[in-house]
Amino acid sequence: MNEKRIVGNLELCDLPELGIKGLHVRVDTGATTSSLHVDNIEEIDIGEDTWIKFDIHPDIHDVKKLIRCQAKVAGQRKGKSSTATSQRRYVIETDIVMADQRWQIQLTLTDRSEMTYLMLFGREAMAGKFIVDPELEYLLKKA
């Protein structure tokens, strides 16, 4: 059994299947599922599967940097925004890398443009891997 590592309320991760490195994430034990801010979601059919194309601006300090991504839809989920507004969100499955670990997580895709961090790292994604110390930040080595 792996020992759980301590993470702070902010950490760095890579989402290699989406071409994203060094993404700052808000660790959120109040969120069940992890959530990623994306723009311009477009649904497409590939074979019998539903896929989506979407844009990510991975660097909040450089909005000109844009990554166009594509992922298979794993489902849709009802989610609540920070203002408690209910909305349907696409769910994708993708690998995440934090420190020396790589595993698959589910991500809901949503509009987090009013939030400081582009991604919330929720309970399901960290289960069995991490313990959160909310007083600290960036405890893991860069992914």
JSON list of C-alpha atoms in Angstrom, two decimals:
[
{"chain": "A", "resi": 1, "resn": "MET", "atom": "CA", "xyz": [0.00, 0.00, 0.00]},
{"chain": "A", "resi": 2, "resn": "ASN", "atom": "CA", "xyz": [1.31, 3.46, -0.91]},
{"chain": "A", "resi": 3, "resn": "GLU", "atom": "CA", "xyz": [1.71, 6.01, 1.82]},
{"chain": "A", "resi": 4, "resn": "LYS", "atom": "CA", "xyz": [-0.43, 9.12, 1.42]},
{"chain": "A", "resi": 5, "resn": "ARG", "atom": "CA", "xyz": [1.49, 12.32, 0.78]},
{"chain": "A", "resi": 6, "resn": "ILE", "atom": "CA", "xyz": [0.58, 15.70, 2.21]},
{"chain": "A", "resi": 7, "resn": "VAL", "atom": "CA", "xyz": [-0.52, 18.37, -0.27]},
{"chain": "A", "resi": 8, "resn": "GLY", "atom": "CA", "xyz": [-1.25, 22.03, 0.29]},
{"chain": "A", "resi": 9, "resn": "ASN", "atom": "CA", "xyz": [-4.27, 23.99, -0.85]},
{"chain": "A", "resi": 10, "resn": "LEU", "atom": "CA", "xyz": [-2.42, 24.88, -4.08]},
{"chain": "A", "resi": 11, "resn": "GLU", "atom": "CA", "xyz": [-0.32, 22.45, -6.11]},
{"chain": "A", "resi": 12, "resn": "LEU", "atom": "CA", "xyz": [1.04, 21.94, -9.62]},
{"chain": "A", "resi": 13, "resn": "CYS", "atom": "CA", "xyz": [0.01, 19.19, -12.01]},
{"chain": "A", "resi": 14, "resn": "ASP", "atom": "CA", "xyz": [0.43, 18.07, -15.60]},
{"chain": "A", "resi": 15, "resn": "LEU", "atom": "CA", "xyz": [-2.41, 16.83, -17.80]},
{"chain": "A", "resi": 16, "resn": "PRO", "atom": "CA", "xyz": [-0.23, 15.10, -20.42]},
{"chain": "A", "resi": 17, "resn": "GLU", "atom": "CA", "xyz": [-3.05, 13.81, -22.63]},
{"chain": "A", "resi": 18, "resn": "LEU", "atom": "CA", "xyz": [-4.28, 17.41, -22.97]},
{"chain": "A", "resi": 19, "resn": "GLY", "atom": "CA", "xyz": [-0.78, 18.82, -23.54]},
{"chain": "A", "resi": 20, "resn": "ILE", "atom": "CA", "xyz": [-0.76, 20.83, -20.29]},
{"chain": "A", "resi": 21, "resn": "LYS", "atom": "CA", "xyz": [2.28, 21.16, -18.01]},
{"chain": "A", "resi": 22, "resn": "GLY", "atom": "CA", "xyz": [2.69, 23.03, -14.75]},
{"chain": "A", "resi": 23, "resn": "LEU", "atom": "CA", "xyz": [-0.98, 23.86, -14.20]},
{"chain": "A", "resi": 24, "resn": "HIS", "atom": "CA", "xyz": [-1.71, 25.54, -10.85]},
{"chain": "A", "resi": 25, "resn": "VAL", "atom": "CA", "xyz": [-4.64, 23.77, -9.18]},
{"chain": "A", "resi": 26, "resn": "ARG", "atom": "CA", "xyz": [-6.78, 24.60, -6.17]},
{"chain": "A", "resi": 27, "resn": "VAL", "atom": "CA", "xyz": [-7.03, 21.51, -3.95]},
{"chain": "A", "resi": 28, "resn": "ASP", "atom": "CA", "xyz": [-10.68, 21.38, -2.88]},
{"chain": "A", "resi": 29, "resn": "THR", "atom": "CA", "xyz": [-11.94, 18.72, -0.47]},
{"chain": "A", "resi": 30, "resn": "GLY", "atom": "CA", "xyz": [-15.40, 20.27, -0.78]},
{"chain": "A", "resi": 31, "resn": "ALA", "atom": "CA", "xyz": [-15.61, 19.29, -4.46]},
{"chain": "A", "resi": 32, "resn": "THR", "atom": "CA", "xyz": [-16.41, 15.68, -5.29]},
{"chain": "A", "resi": 33, "resn": "THR", "atom": "CA", "xyz": [-15.17, 15.78, -8.88]},
{"chain": "A", "resi": 34, "resn": "SER", "atom": "CA", "xyz": [-12.26, 17.74, -10.28]},
{"chain": "A", "resi": 35, "resn": "SER", "atom": "CA", "xyz": [-13.22, 20.58, -12.61]},
{"chain": "A", "resi": 36, "resn": "LEU", "atom": "CA", "xyz": [-11.33, 22.32, -15.43]},
{"chain": "A", "resi": 37, "resn": "HIS", "atom": "CA", "xyz": [-12.05, 25.68, -17.04]},
{"chain": "A", "resi": 38, "resn": "VAL", "atom": "CA", "xyz": [-12.46, 25.40, -20.83]},
{"chain": "A", "resi": 39, "resn": "ASP", "atom": "CA", "xyz": [-13.90, 27.54, -23.62]},
{"chain": "A", "resi": 40, "resn": "ASN", "atom": "CA", "xyz": [-15.57, 26.86, -26.97]},
{"chain": "A", "resi": 41, "resn": "ILE", "atom": "CA", "xyz": [-16.85, 23.34, -26.34]},
{"chain": "A", "resi": 42, "resn": "GLU", "atom": "CA", "xyz": [-17.88, 21.66, -29.58]},
{"chain": "A", "resi": 43, "resn": "GLU", "atom": "CA", "xyz": [-19.47, 18.20, -29.67]},
{"chain": "A", "resi": 44, "resn": "ILE", "atom": "CA", "xyz": [-18.35, 15.85, -32.46]},
{"chain": "A", "resi": 45, "resn": "ASP", "atom": "CA", "xyz": [-19.06, 12.24, -33.33]},
{"chain": "A", "resi": 46, "resn": "ILE", "atom": "CA", "xyz": [-16.15, 9.89, -33.97]},
{"chain": "A", "resi": 47, "resn": "GLY", "atom": "CA", "xyz": [-17.48, 6.49, -34.95]},
{"chain": "A", "resi": 48, "resn": "GLU", "atom": "CA", "xyz": [-20.19, 5.65, -32.46]},
{"chain": "A", "resi": 49, "resn": "ASP", "atom": "CA", "xyz": [-18.61, 7.72, -29.69]},
{"chain": "A", "resi": 50, "resn": "THR", "atom": "CA", "xyz": [-19.27, 11.30, -28.68]},
{"chain": "A", "resi": 51, "resn": "TRP", "atom": "CA", "xyz": [-16.17, 13.46, -28.39]},
{"chain": "A", "resi": 52, "resn": "ILE", "atom": "CA", "xyz": [-15.69, 17.12, -27.65]},
{"chain": "A", "resi": 53, "resn": "LYS", "atom": "CA", "xyz": [-13.23, 19.72, -28.81]},
{"chain": "A", "resi": 54, "resn": "PHE", "atom": "CA", "xyz": [-12.44, 22.58, -26.45]},
{"chain": "A", "resi": 55, "resn": "ASP", "atom": "CA", "xyz": [-9.94, 25.35, -25.78]},
{"chain": "A", "resi": 56, "resn": "ILE", "atom": "CA", "xyz": [-7.78, 25.79, -22.70]},
{"chain": "A", "resi": 57, "resn": "HIS", "atom": "CA", "xyz": [-5.74, 28.85, -21.77]},
{"chain": "A", "resi": 58, "resn": "PRO", "atom": "CA", "xyz": [-3.31, 27.06, -19.39]},
{"chain": "A", "resi": 59, "resn": "ASP", "atom": "CA", "xyz": [-1.43, 30.22, -18.35]},
{"chain": "A", "resi": 60, "resn": "ILE", "atom": "CA", "xyz": [-3.69, 32.75, -16.64]},
{"chain": "A", "resi": 61, "resn": "HIS", "atom": "CA", "xyz": [-0.99, 35.39, -17.16]},
{"chain": "A", "resi": 62, "resn": "ASP", "atom": "CA", "xyz": [-0.84, 34.81, -20.94]},
{"chain": "A", "resi": 63, "resn": "VAL", "atom": "CA", "xyz": [-4.35, 34.60, -22.41]},
{"chain": "A", "resi": 64, "resn": "LYS", "atom": "CA", "xyz": [-2.90, 34.49, -25.93]},
{"chain": "A", "resi": 65, "resn": "LYS", "atom": "CA", "xyz": [-1.58, 30.99, -25.22]},
{"chain": "A", "resi": 66, "resn": "LEU", "atom": "CA", "xyz": [-4.25, 28.55, -26.32]},
{"chain": "A", "resi": 67, "resn": "ILE", "atom": "CA", "xyz": [-4.37, 24.77, -26.48]},
{"chain": "A", "resi": 68, "resn": "ARG", "atom": "CA", "xyz": [-7.10, 23.14, -28.59]},
{"chain": "A", "resi": 69, "resn": "CYS", "atom": "CA", "xyz": [-7.93, 19.75, -27.07]},
{"chain": "A", "resi": 70, "resn": "GLN", "atom": "CA", "xyz": [-10.07, 16.80, -27.97]},
{"chain": "A", "resi": 71, "resn": "ALA", "atom": "CA", "xyz": [-11.39, 14.13, -25.61]},
{"chain": "A", "resi": 72, "resn": "LYS", "atom": "CA", "xyz": [-13.94, 11.33, -25.56]},
{"chain": "A", "resi": 73, "resn": "VAL", "atom": "CA", "xyz": [-16.99, 12.16, -23.46]},
{"chain": "A", "resi": 74, "resn": "ALA", "atom": "CA", "xyz": [-17.24, 9.85, -20.47]},
{"chain": "A", "resi": 75, "resn": "GLY", "atom": "CA", "xyz": [-20.63, 11.24, -19.47]},
{"chain": "A", "resi": 76, "resn": "GLN", "atom": "CA", "xyz": [-22.45, 14.32, -18.30]},
{"chain": "A", "resi": 77, "resn": "ARG", "atom": "CA", "xyz": [-23.02, 15.38, -14.74]},
{"chain": "A", "resi": 78, "resn": "LYS", "atom": "CA", "xyz": [-25.05, 17.99, -12.98]},
{"chain": "A", "resi": 79, "resn": "GLY", "atom": "CA", "xyz": [-22.77, 20.37, -11.12]},
{"chain": "A", "resi": 80, "resn": "LYS", "atom": "CA", "xyz": [-23.09, 23.48, -9.03]},
{"chain": "A", "resi": 81, "resn": "SER", "atom": "CA", "xyz": [-21.07, 26.58, -9.71]},
{"chain": "A", "resi": 82, "resn": "SER", "atom": "CA", "xyz": [-19.54, 28.63, -6.90]},
{"chain": "A", "resi": 83, "resn": "THR", "atom": "CA", "xyz": [-22.73, 30.71, -7.00]},
{"chain": "A", "resi": 84, "resn": "ALA", "atom": "CA", "xyz": [-24.83, 27.54, -6.52]},
{"chain": "A", "resi": 85, "resn": "THR", "atom": "CA", "xyz": [-26.18, 27.66, -10.07]},
{"chain": "A", "resi": 86, "resn": "SER", "atom": "CA", "xyz": [-26.94, 24.15, -11.34]},
{"chain": "A", "resi": 87, "resn": "GLN", "atom": "CA", "xyz": [-25.56, 23.23, -14.77]},
{"chain": "A", "resi": 88, "resn": "ARG", "atom": "CA", "xyz": [-24.88, 20.16, -16.92]},
{"chain": "A", "resi": 89, "resn": "ARG", "atom": "CA", "xyz": [-21.21, 19.54, -17.56]},
{"chain": "A", "resi": 90, "resn": "TYR", "atom": "CA", "xyz": [-19.29, 17.23, -19.83]},
{"chain": "A", "resi": 91, "resn": "VAL", "atom": "CA", "xyz": [-17.12, 14.68, -18.05]},
{"chain": "A", "resi": 92, "resn": "ILE", "atom": "CA", "xyz": [-13.86, 13.39, -19.54]},
{"chain": "A", "resi": 93, "resn": "GLU", "atom": "CA", "xyz": [-11.28, 10.94, -18.27]},
{"chain": "A", "resi": 94, "resn": "THR", "atom": "CA", "xyz": [-7.63, 11.90, -18.52]},
{"chain": "A", "resi": 95, "resn": "ASP", "atom": "CA", "xyz": [-4.31, 11.20, -16.86]},
{"chain": "A", "resi": 96, "resn": "ILE", "atom": "CA", "xyz": [-2.93, 13.55, -14.24]},
{"chain": "A", "resi": 97, "resn": "VAL", "atom": "CA", "xyz": [0.67, 13.73, -13.03]},
{"chain": "A", "resi": 98, "resn": "MET", "atom": "CA", "xyz": [1.50, 15.12, -9.62]},
{"chain": "A", "resi": 99, "resn": "ALA", "atom": "CA", "xyz": [4.97, 14.70, -8.13]},
{"chain": "A", "resi": 100, "resn": "ASP", "atom": "CA", "xyz": [6.04, 11.17, -9.04]},
{"chain": "A", "resi": 101, "resn": "GLN", "atom": "CA", "xyz": [2.56, 9.71, -9.56]},
{"chain": "A", "resi": 102, "resn": "ARG", "atom": "CA", "xyz": [0.42, 9.32, -12.69]},
{"chain": "A", "resi": 103, "resn": "TRP", "atom": "CA", "xyz": [-3.18, 8.10, -12.65]},
{"chain": "A", "resi": 104, "resn": "GLN", "atom": "CA", "xyz": [-6.48, 8.63, -14.43]},
{"chain": "A", "resi": 105, "resn": "ILE", "atom": "CA", "xyz": [-9.09, 11.05, -13.11]},
{"chain": "A", "resi": 106, "resn": "GLN", "atom": "CA", "xyz": [-12.48, 12.34, -14.16]},
{"chain": "A", "resi": 107, "resn": "LEU", "atom": "CA", "xyz": [-12.74, 16.04, -14.99]},
{"chain": "A", "resi": 108, "resn": "THR", "atom": "CA", "xyz": [-15.88, 18.05, -15.47]},
{"chain": "A", "resi": 109, "resn": "LEU", "atom": "CA", "xyz": [-15.47, 20.83, -18.02]},
{"chain": "A", "resi": 110, "resn": "THR", "atom": "CA", "xyz": [-16.97, 24.16, -17.07]},
{"chain": "A", "resi": 111, "resn": "ASP", "atom": "CA", "xyz": [-16.65, 27.94, -17.14]},
{"chain": "A", "resi": 112, "resn": "ARG", "atom": "CA", "xyz": [-14.37, 28.94, -14.27]},
{"chain": "A", "resi": 113, "resn": "SER", "atom": "CA", "xyz": [-13.43, 32.28, -15.83]},
{"chain": "A", "resi": 114, "resn": "GLU", "atom": "CA", "xyz": [-14.47, 34.14, -12.68]},
{"chain": "A", "resi": 115, "resn": "MET", "atom": "CA", "xyz": [-12.22, 31.93, -10.53]},
{"chain": "A", "resi": 116, "resn": "THR", "atom": "CA", "xyz": [-8.54, 32.49, -9.80]},
{"chain": "A", "resi": 117, "resn": "TYR", "atom": "CA", "xyz": [-7.47, 28.92, -10.65]},
{"chain": "A", "resi": 118, "resn": "LEU", "atom": "CA", "xyz": [-8.37, 27.07, -13.84]},
{"chain": "A", "resi": 119, "resn": "MET", "atom": "CA", "xyz": [-8.72, 23.71, -12.12]},
{"chain": "A", "resi": 120, "resn": "LEU", "atom": "CA", "xyz": [-10.22, 22.37, -8.91]},
{"chain": "A", "resi": 121, "resn": "PHE", "atom": "CA", "xyz": [-8.65, 19.12, -7.73]},
{"chain": "A", "resi": 122, "resn": "GLY", "atom": "CA", "xyz": [-11.51, 17.26, -6.00]},
{"chain": "A", "resi": 123, "resn": "ARG", "atom": "CA", "xyz": [-11.92, 14.40, -3.52]},
{"chain": "A", "resi": 124, "resn": "GLU", "atom": "CA", "xyz": [-12.39, 11.58, -6.03]},
{"chain": "A", "resi": 125, "resn": "ALA", "atom": "CA", "xyz": [-9.10, 12.37, -7.78]},
{"chain": "A", "resi": 126, "resn": "MET", "atom": "CA", "xyz": [-7.07, 12.53, -4.58]},
{"chain": "A", "resi": 127, "resn": "ALA", "atom": "CA", "xyz": [-8.69, 9.61, -2.73]},
{"chain": "A", "resi": 128, "resn": "GLY", "atom": "CA", "xyz": [-6.12, 7.18, -1.36]},
{"chain": "A", "resi": 129, "resn": "LYS", "atom": "CA", "xyz": [-3.20, 9.35, -2.50]},
{"chain": "A", "resi": 130, "resn": "PHE", "atom": "CA", "xyz": [-3.12, 12.59, -0.52]},
{"chain": "A", "resi": 131, "resn": "ILE", "atom": "CA", "xyz": [-3.90, 14.26, 2.78]},
{"chain": "A", "resi": 132, "resn": "VAL", "atom": "CA", "xyz": [-4.58, 18.00, 2.59]},
{"chain": "A", "resi": 133, "resn": "ASP", "atom": "CA", "xyz": [-3.01, 20.59, 4.88]},
{"chain": "A", "resi": 134, "resn": "PRO", "atom": "CA", "xyz": [-4.96, 23.77, 3.98]},
{"chain": "A", "resi": 135, "resn": "GLU", "atom": "CA", "xyz": [-2.43, 26.08, 5.67]},
{"chain": "A", "resi": 136, "resn": "LEU", "atom": "CA", "xyz": [0.33, 25.17, 3.18]},
{"chain": "A", "resi": 137, "resn": "GLU", "atom": "CA", "xyz": [0.93, 25.53, -0.57]},
{"chain": "A", "resi": 138, "resn": "TYR", "atom": "CA", "xyz": [3.03, 23.73, -3.20]},
{"chain": "A", "resi": 139, "resn": "LEU", "atom": "CA", "xyz": [4.35, 20.86, -1.09]},
{"chain": "A", "resi": 140, "resn": "LEU", "atom": "CA", "xyz": [4.87, 18.49, -4.02]},
{"chain": "A", "resi": 141, "resn": "LYS", "atom": "CA", "xyz": [7.80, 18.75, -6.37]},
{"chain": "A", "resi": 142, "resn": "LYS", "atom": "CA", "xyz": [6.91, 20.04, -9.80]},
{"chain": "A", "resi": 143, "resn": "ALA", "atom": "CA", "xyz": [5.10, 17.31, -11.72]}
]
